[in-house]
Tab-separated table of C-alpha atoms and ligand atoms in Angstrom:
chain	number	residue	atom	x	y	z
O	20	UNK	CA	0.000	0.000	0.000
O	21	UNK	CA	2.620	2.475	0.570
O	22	UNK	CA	5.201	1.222	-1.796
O	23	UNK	CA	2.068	1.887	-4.443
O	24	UNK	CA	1.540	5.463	-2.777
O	25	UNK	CA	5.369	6.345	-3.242
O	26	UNK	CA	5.309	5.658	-6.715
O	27	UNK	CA	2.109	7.293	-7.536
O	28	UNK	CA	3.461	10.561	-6.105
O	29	UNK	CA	7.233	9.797	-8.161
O	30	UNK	CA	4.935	9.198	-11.255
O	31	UNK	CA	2.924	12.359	-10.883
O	32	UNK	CA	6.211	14.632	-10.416
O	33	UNK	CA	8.016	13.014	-13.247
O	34	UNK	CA	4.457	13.891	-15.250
O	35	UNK	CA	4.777	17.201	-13.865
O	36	UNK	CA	8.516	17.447	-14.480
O	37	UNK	CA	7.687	16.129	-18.419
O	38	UNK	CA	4.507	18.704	-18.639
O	39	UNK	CA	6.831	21.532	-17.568
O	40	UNK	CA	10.105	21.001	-20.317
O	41	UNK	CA	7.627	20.356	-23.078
O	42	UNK	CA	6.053	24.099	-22.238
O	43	UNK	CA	9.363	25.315	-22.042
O	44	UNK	CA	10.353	22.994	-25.629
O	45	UNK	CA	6.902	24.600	-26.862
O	46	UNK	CA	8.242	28.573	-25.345
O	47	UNK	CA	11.622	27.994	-27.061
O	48	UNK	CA	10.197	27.606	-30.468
O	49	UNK	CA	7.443	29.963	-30.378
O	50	UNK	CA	9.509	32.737	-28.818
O	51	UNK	CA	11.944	32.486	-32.081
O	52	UNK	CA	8.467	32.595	-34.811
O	53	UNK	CA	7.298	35.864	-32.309
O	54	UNK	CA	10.836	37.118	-33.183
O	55	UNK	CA	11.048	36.205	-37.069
O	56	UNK	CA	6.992	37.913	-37.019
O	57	UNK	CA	8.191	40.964	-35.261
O	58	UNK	CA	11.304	41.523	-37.322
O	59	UNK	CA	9.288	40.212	-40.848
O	60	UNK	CA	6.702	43.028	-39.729
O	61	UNK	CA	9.148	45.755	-39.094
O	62	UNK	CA	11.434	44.818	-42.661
O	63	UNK	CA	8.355	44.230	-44.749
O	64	UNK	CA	6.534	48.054	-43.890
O	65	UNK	CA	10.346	49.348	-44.539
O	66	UNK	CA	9.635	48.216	-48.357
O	67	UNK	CA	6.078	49.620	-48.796
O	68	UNK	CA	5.159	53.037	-49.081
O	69	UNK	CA	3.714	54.327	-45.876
O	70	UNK	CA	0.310	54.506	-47.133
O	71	UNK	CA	-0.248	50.864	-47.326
O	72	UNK	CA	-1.982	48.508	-44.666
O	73	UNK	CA	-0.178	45.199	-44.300
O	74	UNK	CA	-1.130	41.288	-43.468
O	75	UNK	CA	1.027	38.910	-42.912
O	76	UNK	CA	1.079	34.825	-41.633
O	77	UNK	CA	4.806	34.841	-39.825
O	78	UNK	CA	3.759	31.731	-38.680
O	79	UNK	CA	3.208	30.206	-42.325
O	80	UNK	CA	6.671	31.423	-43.771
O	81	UNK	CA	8.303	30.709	-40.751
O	82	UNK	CA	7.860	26.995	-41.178
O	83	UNK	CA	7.991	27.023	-44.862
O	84	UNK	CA	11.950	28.192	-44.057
O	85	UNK	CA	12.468	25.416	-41.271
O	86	UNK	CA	11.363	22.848	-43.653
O	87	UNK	CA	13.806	24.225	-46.687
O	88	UNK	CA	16.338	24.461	-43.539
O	89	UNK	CA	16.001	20.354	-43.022
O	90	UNK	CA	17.397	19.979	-46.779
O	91	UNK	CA	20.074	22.729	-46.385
O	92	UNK	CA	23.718	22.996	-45.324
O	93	UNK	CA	26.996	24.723	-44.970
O	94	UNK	CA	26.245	28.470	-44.806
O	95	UNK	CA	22.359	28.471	-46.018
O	96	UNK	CA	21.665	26.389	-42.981
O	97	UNK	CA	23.835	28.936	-41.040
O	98	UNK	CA	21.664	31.660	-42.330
O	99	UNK	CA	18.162	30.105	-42.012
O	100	UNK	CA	19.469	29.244	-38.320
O	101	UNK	CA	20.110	32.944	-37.492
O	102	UNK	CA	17.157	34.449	-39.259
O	103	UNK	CA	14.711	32.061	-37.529
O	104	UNK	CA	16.792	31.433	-34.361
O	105	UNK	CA	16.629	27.591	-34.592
O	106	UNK	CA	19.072	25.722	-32.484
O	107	UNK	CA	22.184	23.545	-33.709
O	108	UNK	CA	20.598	20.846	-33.206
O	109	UNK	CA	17.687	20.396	-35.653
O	110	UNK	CA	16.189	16.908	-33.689
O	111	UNK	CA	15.800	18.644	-30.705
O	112	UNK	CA	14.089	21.647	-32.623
O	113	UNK	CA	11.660	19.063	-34.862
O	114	UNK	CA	10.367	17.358	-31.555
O	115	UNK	CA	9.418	20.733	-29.880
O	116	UNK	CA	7.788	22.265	-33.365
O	117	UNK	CA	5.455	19.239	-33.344
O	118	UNK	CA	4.073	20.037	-29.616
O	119	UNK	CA	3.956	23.509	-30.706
O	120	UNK	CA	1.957	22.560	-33.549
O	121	UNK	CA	-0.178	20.147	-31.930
O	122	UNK	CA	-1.201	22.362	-29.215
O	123	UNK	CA	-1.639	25.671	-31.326
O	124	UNK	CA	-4.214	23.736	-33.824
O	125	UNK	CA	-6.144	22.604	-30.341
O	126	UNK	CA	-9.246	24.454	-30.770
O	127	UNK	CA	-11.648	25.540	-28.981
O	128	UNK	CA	-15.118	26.820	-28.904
O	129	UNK	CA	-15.697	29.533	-31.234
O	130	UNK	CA	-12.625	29.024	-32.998
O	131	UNK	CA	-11.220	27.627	-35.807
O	132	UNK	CA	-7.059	27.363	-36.879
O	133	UNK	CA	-6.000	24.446	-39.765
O	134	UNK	CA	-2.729	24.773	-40.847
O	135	UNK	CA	-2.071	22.396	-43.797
O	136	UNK	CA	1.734	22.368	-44.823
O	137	UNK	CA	2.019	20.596	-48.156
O	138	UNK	CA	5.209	19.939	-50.852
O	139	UNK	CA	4.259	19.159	-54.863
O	140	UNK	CA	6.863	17.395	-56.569
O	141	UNK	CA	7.121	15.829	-60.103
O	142	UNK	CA	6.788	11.556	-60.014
O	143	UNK	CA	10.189	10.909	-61.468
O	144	UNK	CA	12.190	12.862	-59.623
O	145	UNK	CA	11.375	12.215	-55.640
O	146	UNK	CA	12.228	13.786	-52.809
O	147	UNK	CA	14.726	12.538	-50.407
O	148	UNK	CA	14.082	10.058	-48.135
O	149	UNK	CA	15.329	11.239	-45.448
O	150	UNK	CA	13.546	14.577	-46.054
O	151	UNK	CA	10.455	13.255	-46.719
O	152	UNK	CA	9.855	11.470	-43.913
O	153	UNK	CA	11.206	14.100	-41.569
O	154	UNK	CA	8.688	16.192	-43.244
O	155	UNK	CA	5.674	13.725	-42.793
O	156	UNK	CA	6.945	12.925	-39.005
O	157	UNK	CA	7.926	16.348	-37.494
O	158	UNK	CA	5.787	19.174	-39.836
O	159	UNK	CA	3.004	17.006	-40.916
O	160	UNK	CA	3.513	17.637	-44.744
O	161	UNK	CA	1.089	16.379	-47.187
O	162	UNK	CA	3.492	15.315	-50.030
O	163	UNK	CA	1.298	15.010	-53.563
O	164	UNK	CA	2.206	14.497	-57.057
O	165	UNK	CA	2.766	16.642	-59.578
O	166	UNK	CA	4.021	17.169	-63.497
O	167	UNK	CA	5.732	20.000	-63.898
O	168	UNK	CA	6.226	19.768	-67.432
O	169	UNK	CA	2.505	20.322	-67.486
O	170	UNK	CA	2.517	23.305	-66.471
O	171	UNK	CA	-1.739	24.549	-66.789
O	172	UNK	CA	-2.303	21.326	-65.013
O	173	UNK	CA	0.119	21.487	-61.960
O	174	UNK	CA	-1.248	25.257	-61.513
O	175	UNK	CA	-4.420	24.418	-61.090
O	176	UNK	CA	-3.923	21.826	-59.124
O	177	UNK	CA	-1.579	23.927	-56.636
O	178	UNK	CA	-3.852	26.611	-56.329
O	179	UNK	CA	-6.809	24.413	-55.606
O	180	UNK	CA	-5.517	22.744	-52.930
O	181	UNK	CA	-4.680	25.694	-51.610
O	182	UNK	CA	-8.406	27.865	-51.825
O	183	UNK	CA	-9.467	24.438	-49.979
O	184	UNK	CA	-7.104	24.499	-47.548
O	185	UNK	CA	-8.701	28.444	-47.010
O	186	UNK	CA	-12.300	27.527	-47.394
O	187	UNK	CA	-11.998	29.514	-50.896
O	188	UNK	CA	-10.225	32.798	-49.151
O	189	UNK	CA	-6.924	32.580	-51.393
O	190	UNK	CA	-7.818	31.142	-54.661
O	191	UNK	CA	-4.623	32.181	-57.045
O	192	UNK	CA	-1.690	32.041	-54.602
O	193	UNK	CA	0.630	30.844	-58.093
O	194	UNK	CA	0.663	32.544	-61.348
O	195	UNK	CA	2.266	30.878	-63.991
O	196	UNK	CA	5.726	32.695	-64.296
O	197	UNK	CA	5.861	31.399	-60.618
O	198	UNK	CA	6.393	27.646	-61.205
O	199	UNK	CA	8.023	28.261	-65.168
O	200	UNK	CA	11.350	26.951	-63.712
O	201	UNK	CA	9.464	24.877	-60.882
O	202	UNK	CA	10.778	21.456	-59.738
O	203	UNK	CA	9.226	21.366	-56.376
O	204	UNK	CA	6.609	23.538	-54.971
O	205	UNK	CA	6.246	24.520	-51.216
O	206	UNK	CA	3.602	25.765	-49.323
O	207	UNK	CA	2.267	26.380	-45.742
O	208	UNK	CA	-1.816	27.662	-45.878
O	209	UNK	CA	-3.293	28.721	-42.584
O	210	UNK	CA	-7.256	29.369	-42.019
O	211	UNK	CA	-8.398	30.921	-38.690
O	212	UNK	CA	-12.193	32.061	-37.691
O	213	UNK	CA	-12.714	33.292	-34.612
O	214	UNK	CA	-15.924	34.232	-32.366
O	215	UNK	CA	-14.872	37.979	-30.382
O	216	UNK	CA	-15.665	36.501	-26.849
O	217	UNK	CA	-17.178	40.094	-26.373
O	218	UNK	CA	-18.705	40.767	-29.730
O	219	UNK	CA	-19.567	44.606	-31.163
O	220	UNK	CA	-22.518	45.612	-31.283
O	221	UNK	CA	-23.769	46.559	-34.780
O	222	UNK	CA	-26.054	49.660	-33.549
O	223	UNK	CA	-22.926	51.098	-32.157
O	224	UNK	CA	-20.874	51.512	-35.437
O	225	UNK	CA	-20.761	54.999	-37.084
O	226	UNK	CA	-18.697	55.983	-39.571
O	227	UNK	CA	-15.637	57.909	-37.859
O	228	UNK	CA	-12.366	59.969	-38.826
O	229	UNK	CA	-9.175	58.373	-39.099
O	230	UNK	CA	-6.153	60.567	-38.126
O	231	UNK	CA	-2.368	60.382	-39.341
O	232	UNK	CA	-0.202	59.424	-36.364
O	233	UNK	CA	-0.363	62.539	-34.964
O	234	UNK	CA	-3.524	61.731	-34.501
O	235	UNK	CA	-5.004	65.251	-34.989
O	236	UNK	CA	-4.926	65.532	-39.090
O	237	UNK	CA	-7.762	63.655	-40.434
O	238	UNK	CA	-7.099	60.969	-43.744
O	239	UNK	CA	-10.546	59.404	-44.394
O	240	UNK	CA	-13.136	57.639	-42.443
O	241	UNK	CA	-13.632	53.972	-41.686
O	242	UNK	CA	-16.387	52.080	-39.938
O	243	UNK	CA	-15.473	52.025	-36.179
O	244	UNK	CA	-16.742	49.600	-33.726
O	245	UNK	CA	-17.789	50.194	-30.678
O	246	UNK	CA	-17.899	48.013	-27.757
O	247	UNK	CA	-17.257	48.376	-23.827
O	248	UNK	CA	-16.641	45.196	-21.977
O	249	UNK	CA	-13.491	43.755	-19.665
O	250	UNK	CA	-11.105	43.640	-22.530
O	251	UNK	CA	-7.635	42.765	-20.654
O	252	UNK	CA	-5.848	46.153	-21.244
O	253	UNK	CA	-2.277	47.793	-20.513
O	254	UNK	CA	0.241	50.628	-21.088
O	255	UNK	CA	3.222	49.567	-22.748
O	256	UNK	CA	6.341	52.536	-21.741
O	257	UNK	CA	8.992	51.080	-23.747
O	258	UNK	CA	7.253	50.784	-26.669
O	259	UNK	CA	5.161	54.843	-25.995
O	260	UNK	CA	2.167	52.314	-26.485
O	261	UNK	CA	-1.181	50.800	-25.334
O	262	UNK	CA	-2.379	47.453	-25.666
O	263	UNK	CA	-5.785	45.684	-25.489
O	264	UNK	CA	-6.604	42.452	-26.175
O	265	UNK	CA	-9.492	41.090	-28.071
O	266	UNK	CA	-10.249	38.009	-27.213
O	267	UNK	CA	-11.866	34.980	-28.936
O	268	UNK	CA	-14.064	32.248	-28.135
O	269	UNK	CA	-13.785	31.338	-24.326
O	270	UNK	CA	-10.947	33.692	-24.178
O	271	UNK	CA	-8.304	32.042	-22.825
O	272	UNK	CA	-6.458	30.607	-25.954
O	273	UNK	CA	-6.803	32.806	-28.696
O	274	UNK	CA	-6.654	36.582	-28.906
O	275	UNK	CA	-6.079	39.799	-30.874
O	276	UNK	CA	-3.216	42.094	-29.461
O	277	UNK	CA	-4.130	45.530	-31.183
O	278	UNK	CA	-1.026	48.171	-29.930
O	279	UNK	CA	-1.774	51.490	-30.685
O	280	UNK	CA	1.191	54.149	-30.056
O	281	UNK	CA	0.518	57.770	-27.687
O	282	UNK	CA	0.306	60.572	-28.432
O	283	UNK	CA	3.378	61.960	-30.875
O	284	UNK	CA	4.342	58.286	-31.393
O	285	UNK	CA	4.819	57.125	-34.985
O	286	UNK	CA	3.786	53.102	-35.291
O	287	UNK	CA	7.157	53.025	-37.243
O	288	UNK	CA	8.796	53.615	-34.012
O	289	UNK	CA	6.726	51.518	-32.255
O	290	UNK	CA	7.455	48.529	-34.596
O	291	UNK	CA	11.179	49.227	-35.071
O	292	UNK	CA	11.043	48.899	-31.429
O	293	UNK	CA	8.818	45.841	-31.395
O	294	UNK	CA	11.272	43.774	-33.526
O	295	UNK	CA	14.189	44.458	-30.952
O	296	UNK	CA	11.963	43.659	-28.153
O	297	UNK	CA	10.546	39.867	-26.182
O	298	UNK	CA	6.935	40.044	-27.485
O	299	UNK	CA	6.652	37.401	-24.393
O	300	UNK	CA	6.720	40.528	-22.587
O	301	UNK	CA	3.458	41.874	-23.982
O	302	UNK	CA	2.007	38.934	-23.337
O	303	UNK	CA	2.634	38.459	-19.935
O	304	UNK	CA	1.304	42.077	-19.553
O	305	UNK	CA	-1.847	41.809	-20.586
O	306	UNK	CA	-2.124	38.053	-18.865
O	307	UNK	CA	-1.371	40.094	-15.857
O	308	UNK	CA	-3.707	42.831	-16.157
O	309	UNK	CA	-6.847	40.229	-17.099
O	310	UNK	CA	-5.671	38.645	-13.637
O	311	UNK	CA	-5.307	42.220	-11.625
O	312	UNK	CA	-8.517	44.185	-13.235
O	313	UNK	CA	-10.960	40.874	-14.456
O	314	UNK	CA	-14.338	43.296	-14.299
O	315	UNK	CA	-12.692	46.388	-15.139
O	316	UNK	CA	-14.447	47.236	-18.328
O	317	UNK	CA	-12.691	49.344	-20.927
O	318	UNK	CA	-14.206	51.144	-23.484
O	319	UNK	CA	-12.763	49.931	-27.711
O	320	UNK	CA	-13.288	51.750	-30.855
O	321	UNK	CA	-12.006	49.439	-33.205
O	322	UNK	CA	-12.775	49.869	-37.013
O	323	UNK	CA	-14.065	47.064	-39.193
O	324	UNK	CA	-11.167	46.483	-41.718
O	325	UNK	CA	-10.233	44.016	-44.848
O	326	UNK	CA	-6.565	43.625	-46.021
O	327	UNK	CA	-5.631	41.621	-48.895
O	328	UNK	CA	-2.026	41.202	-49.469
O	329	UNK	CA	0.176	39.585	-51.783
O	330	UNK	CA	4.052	40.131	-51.357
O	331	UNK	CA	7.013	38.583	-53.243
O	332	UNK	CA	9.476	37.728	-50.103
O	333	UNK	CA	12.257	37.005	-52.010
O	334	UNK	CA	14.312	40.819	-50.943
O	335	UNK	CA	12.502	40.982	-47.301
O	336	UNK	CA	13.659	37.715	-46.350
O	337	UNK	CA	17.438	38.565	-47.931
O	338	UNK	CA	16.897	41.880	-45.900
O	339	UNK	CA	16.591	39.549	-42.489
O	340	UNK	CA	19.826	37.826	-43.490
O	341	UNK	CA	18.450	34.884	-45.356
O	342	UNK	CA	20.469	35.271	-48.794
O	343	UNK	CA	21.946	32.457	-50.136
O	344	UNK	CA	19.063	29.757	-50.410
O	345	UNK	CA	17.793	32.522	-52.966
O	346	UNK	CA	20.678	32.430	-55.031
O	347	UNK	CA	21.378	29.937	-57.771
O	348	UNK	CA	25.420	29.905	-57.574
O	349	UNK	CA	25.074	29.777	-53.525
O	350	UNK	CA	22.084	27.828	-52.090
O	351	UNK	CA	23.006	24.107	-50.246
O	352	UNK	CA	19.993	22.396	-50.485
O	353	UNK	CA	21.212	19.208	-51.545
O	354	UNK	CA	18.742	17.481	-48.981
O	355	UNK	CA	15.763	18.229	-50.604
O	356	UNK	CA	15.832	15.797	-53.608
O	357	UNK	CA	19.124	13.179	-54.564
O	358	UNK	CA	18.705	14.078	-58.565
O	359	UNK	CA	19.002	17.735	-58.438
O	360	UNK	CA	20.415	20.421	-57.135
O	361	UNK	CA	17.509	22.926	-56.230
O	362	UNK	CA	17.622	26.696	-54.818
O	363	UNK	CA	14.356	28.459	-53.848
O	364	UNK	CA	13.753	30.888	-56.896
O	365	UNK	CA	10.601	32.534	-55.172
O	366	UNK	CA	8.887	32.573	-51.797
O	367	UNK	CA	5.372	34.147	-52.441
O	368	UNK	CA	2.388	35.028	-49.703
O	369	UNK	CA	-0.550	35.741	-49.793
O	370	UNK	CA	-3.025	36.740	-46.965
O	371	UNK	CA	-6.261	38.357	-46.649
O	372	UNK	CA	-8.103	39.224	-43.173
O	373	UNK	CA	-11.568	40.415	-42.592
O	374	UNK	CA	-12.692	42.022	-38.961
O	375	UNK	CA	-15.893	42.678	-38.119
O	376	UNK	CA	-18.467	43.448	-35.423
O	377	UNK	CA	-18.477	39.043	-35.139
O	378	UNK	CA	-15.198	38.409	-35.087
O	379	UNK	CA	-12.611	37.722	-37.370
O	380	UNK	CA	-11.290	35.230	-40.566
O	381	UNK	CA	-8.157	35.356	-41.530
O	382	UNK	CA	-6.078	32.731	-43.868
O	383	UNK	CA	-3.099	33.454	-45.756
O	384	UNK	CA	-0.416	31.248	-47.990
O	385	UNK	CA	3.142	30.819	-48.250
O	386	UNK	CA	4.652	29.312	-51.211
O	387	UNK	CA	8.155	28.733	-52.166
O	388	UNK	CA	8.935	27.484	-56.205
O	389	UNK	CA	11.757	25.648	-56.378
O	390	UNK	CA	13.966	25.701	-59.194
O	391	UNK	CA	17.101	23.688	-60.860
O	392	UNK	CA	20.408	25.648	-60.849
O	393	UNK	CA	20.727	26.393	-64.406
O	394	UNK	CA	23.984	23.890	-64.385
O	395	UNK	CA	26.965	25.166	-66.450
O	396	UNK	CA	26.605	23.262	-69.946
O	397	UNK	CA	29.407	20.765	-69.318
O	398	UNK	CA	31.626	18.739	-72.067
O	399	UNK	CA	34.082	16.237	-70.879
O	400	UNK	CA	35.990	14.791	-73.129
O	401	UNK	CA	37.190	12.207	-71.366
O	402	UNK	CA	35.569	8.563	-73.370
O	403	UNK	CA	35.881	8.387	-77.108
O	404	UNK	CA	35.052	11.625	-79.285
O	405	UNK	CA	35.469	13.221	-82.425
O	406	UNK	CA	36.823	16.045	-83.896
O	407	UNK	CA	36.845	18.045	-86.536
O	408	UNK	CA	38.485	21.256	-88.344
O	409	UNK	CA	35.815	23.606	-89.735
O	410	UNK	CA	36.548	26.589	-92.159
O	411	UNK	CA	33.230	28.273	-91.101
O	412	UNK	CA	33.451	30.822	-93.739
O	413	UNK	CA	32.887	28.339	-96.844
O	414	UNK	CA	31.745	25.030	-93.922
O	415	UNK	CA	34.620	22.952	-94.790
O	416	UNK	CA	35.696	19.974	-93.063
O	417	UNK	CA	39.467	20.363	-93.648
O	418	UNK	CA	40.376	17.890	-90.743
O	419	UNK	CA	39.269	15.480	-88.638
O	420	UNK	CA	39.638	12.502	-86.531
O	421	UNK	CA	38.735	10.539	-83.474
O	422	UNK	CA	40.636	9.648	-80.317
O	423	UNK	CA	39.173	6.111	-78.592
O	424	UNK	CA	42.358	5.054	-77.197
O	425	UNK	CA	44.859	7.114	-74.917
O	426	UNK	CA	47.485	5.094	-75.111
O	427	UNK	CA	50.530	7.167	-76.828
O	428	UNK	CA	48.369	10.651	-77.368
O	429	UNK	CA	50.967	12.380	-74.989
O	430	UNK	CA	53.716	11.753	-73.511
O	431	UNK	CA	52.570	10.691	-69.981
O	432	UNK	CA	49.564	9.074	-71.300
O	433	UNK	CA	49.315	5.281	-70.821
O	434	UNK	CA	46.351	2.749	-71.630
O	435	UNK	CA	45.317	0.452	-69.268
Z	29	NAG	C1	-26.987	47.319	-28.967
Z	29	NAG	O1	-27.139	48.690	-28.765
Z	29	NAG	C2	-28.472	49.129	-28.804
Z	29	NAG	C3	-28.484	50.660	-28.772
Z	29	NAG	O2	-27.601	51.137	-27.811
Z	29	NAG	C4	-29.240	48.503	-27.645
Z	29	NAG	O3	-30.589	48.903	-27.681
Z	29	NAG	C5	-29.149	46.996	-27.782
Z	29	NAG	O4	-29.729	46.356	-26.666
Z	29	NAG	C6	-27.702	46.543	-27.890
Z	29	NAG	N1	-27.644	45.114	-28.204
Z	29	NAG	C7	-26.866	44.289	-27.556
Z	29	NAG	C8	-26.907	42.873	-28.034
Z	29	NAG	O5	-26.161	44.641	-26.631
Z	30	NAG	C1	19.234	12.278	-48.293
Z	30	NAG	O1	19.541	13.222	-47.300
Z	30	NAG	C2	20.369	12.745	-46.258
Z	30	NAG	C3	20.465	13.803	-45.201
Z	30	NAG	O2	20.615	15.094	-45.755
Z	30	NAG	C4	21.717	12.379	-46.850
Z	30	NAG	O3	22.577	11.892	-45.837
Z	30	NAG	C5	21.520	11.331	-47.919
Z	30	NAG	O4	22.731	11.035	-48.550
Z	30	NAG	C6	20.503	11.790	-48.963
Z	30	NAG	N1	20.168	10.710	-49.871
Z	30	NAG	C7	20.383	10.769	-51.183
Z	30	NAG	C8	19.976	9.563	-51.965
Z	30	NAG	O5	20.866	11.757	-51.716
């Protein structure tokens, strides 16, 4: 009877113990995607024109890259490392990803997240392996079929899978110049819906100004919400900011930070700063104040917005240090198939979100098109050939003559 008490309590520690480094496995790996989303933010509004509104699935290209960083080497491993901060030891990194994964597609009421990662390759020339089952085991990769050389077909085929995988949100995420050179095709499609816990009330939206960041000079008008309920709330000083959070279906999974700078702050400060910053931080702020001020009510005024975006990554992604696996004379990503030697010609996304009074869907799609290195032409003569002596001029043969044997053609030369 005791001996069986003892080890109950040793087997509930050592659960507790294994519960407690997988959270911290789980906190490793999503601590380096908040970086990579904070930094991919901050690069990718450096490239657009002020003016434009922005949406973006970090989470979707960040995996895309850890996949092509199973299949890479030498110094494009080095780089994908740094850029995504993924440790030396890629086994150690696959088995927390996958409880990261698991536990982030865990939904709940009210909520809806699928994130379908997928490769397309041509029949007679298979991936790796190695790679493939990596990719099946640790990312849950849907590996399909493909031609290629049919172009139209393969297209089609791409692009429908991927308006399924987004319940028909992204329906073109590949145009054909995108897959022209295409050997293999990946892509990382995420679909979320989501419930507000405290939904807006319709009545309560009027059409409202919206102010440059000062905040005093008016731009246009948009459709602002209006709702007052205990949204967990909290002043950020290092960032001149305030943060709310919105949350979704029972609240306690899912929710949407919306950080909106003082007065005489520019949100290009703010998310400079935010890229050099632990967004962990913000997170256990506004975990604290939902904890310190539960009934507090706080008054939002958020307006209804739609953002459809389509980038080319290609010179963000080189801006964050991740060069080489885009260039055809550099990229080491011999891992990926046996036959050829591949480097990632494009890395596209796509990404639309839609926020209303209800709540909010969002999906977006990462693709990256794979190409051959255009190889050097290459001619060795080194088996039997031919030769001859052309006068181009009137295209006369005026020699020729064939070497099968090497025996006595130089001086060192010997036959075996
Ligand atoms: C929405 O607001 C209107 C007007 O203030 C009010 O009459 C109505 O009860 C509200 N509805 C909900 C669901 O709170
Ligand atoms: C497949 O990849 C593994 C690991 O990168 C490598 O060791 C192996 O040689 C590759 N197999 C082929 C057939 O190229």
């Amino acid at each position: 009877m005791k001996m069986f008490t003892i080890t109950t309590v040793l087997l509930t520690i050592s659960c507790l113990v294994n519960t407690q480094s997988r959270q911290e496995g789980i906190y490793m790996v999503s601590n380096s995607v908040d970086q990579f989303a904070t930094k991919l933010l901050d690069t990718t509004r450096r490239n657009l024109d002020e003016s434009f509104n922005i949406a973006l699935s970090p989470y979707t290209i960040w995996t895309l890259m850890a996949i092509v960083a199973e299949g890479a080497d030498g110094n494009t491993l080095k780089q994908l490392q740094n850029t995504l901060t993924l440790p030396e030891s890629m086994a150690d990194f696959r088995y927390n990803y996958k409880q990261l994964a698991l536990n982030l597609l865990n939904n709940q009421n009210g909520v809806q997240l699928d994130i379908t990662n997928a490769i397309f390759v041509t029949n007679q020339y298979p991936l790796n392996d190695t790679f493939k089952q990596i990719t099946r085991d640790s990312y849950n990769v849907d590996i399909n079929s493909v031609d290629f050389s049919d172009s139209d077909r393969t297209l089609n085929i791409i692009n429908r899978y991927i308006a399924d995988a987004t319940q028909q949100r992204i329906t073109r995420l590949v145009n054909p110049d995108d897959i022209e050179q295409a050997e293999v095709f990946m892509t990382s499609v995420l679909f979320f819906k989501g419930k507000w816990r405290f939904p807006f009330n319709k009545t309560a939206t009027k059409t409202e100004k919206f102010y440059a960041d000062d905040g005093t000079t008016p731009i246009g008008t948009v459709e602002m919400m209006y709702h007052s309920a205990p949204f967990p709330y909290s002043a950020l000083t290092e960032l001149k900011s305030f943060v709310a959070e919105l949350p979704y279906g029972d609240g306690d999974k899912y929710g949407m930070f919306v950080i909106v700078p003082s007065k005489n702050e520019k949100l290009n400060n703010v998310l400079d700063k935010l890229s050099k910053m632990d967004f962990g931080v913000i997170i256990d702020r506004l975990a604290q104040a939902a904890k310190e001020y539960e009934d507090e009510e706080i008054d939002i005024y958020l307006p209804k917005f739609t953002v459809i975006s389509e980038y080319t990554l290609n010179v963000v992604l080189n801006q964050m240090g991740i060069t080489d696996v885009f260039n055809a004379n550099k990229a080491q990503i011999k891992g990926i198939t046996p036959h050829s030697d591949l480097y990632l010609s494009r890395m596209l996304q796509k990404a639309t979100i839609e926020v209303d009074e209800e709540g909010t869907v969002a999906s977006s799609a990462a693709g990256g098109s794979f190409a051959y290195k255009t190889m050097k032409p290459k001619l060795m003569a080194n088996k039997p050939f031919a030769f001859f002596i052309v006068d181009k001029l009137t295209r006369s043969i005026i020699f020729e003559g064939k070497i099968s044997n090497p025996k006595g053609i130089c001086a060192t030369c010997t036959g075996l």
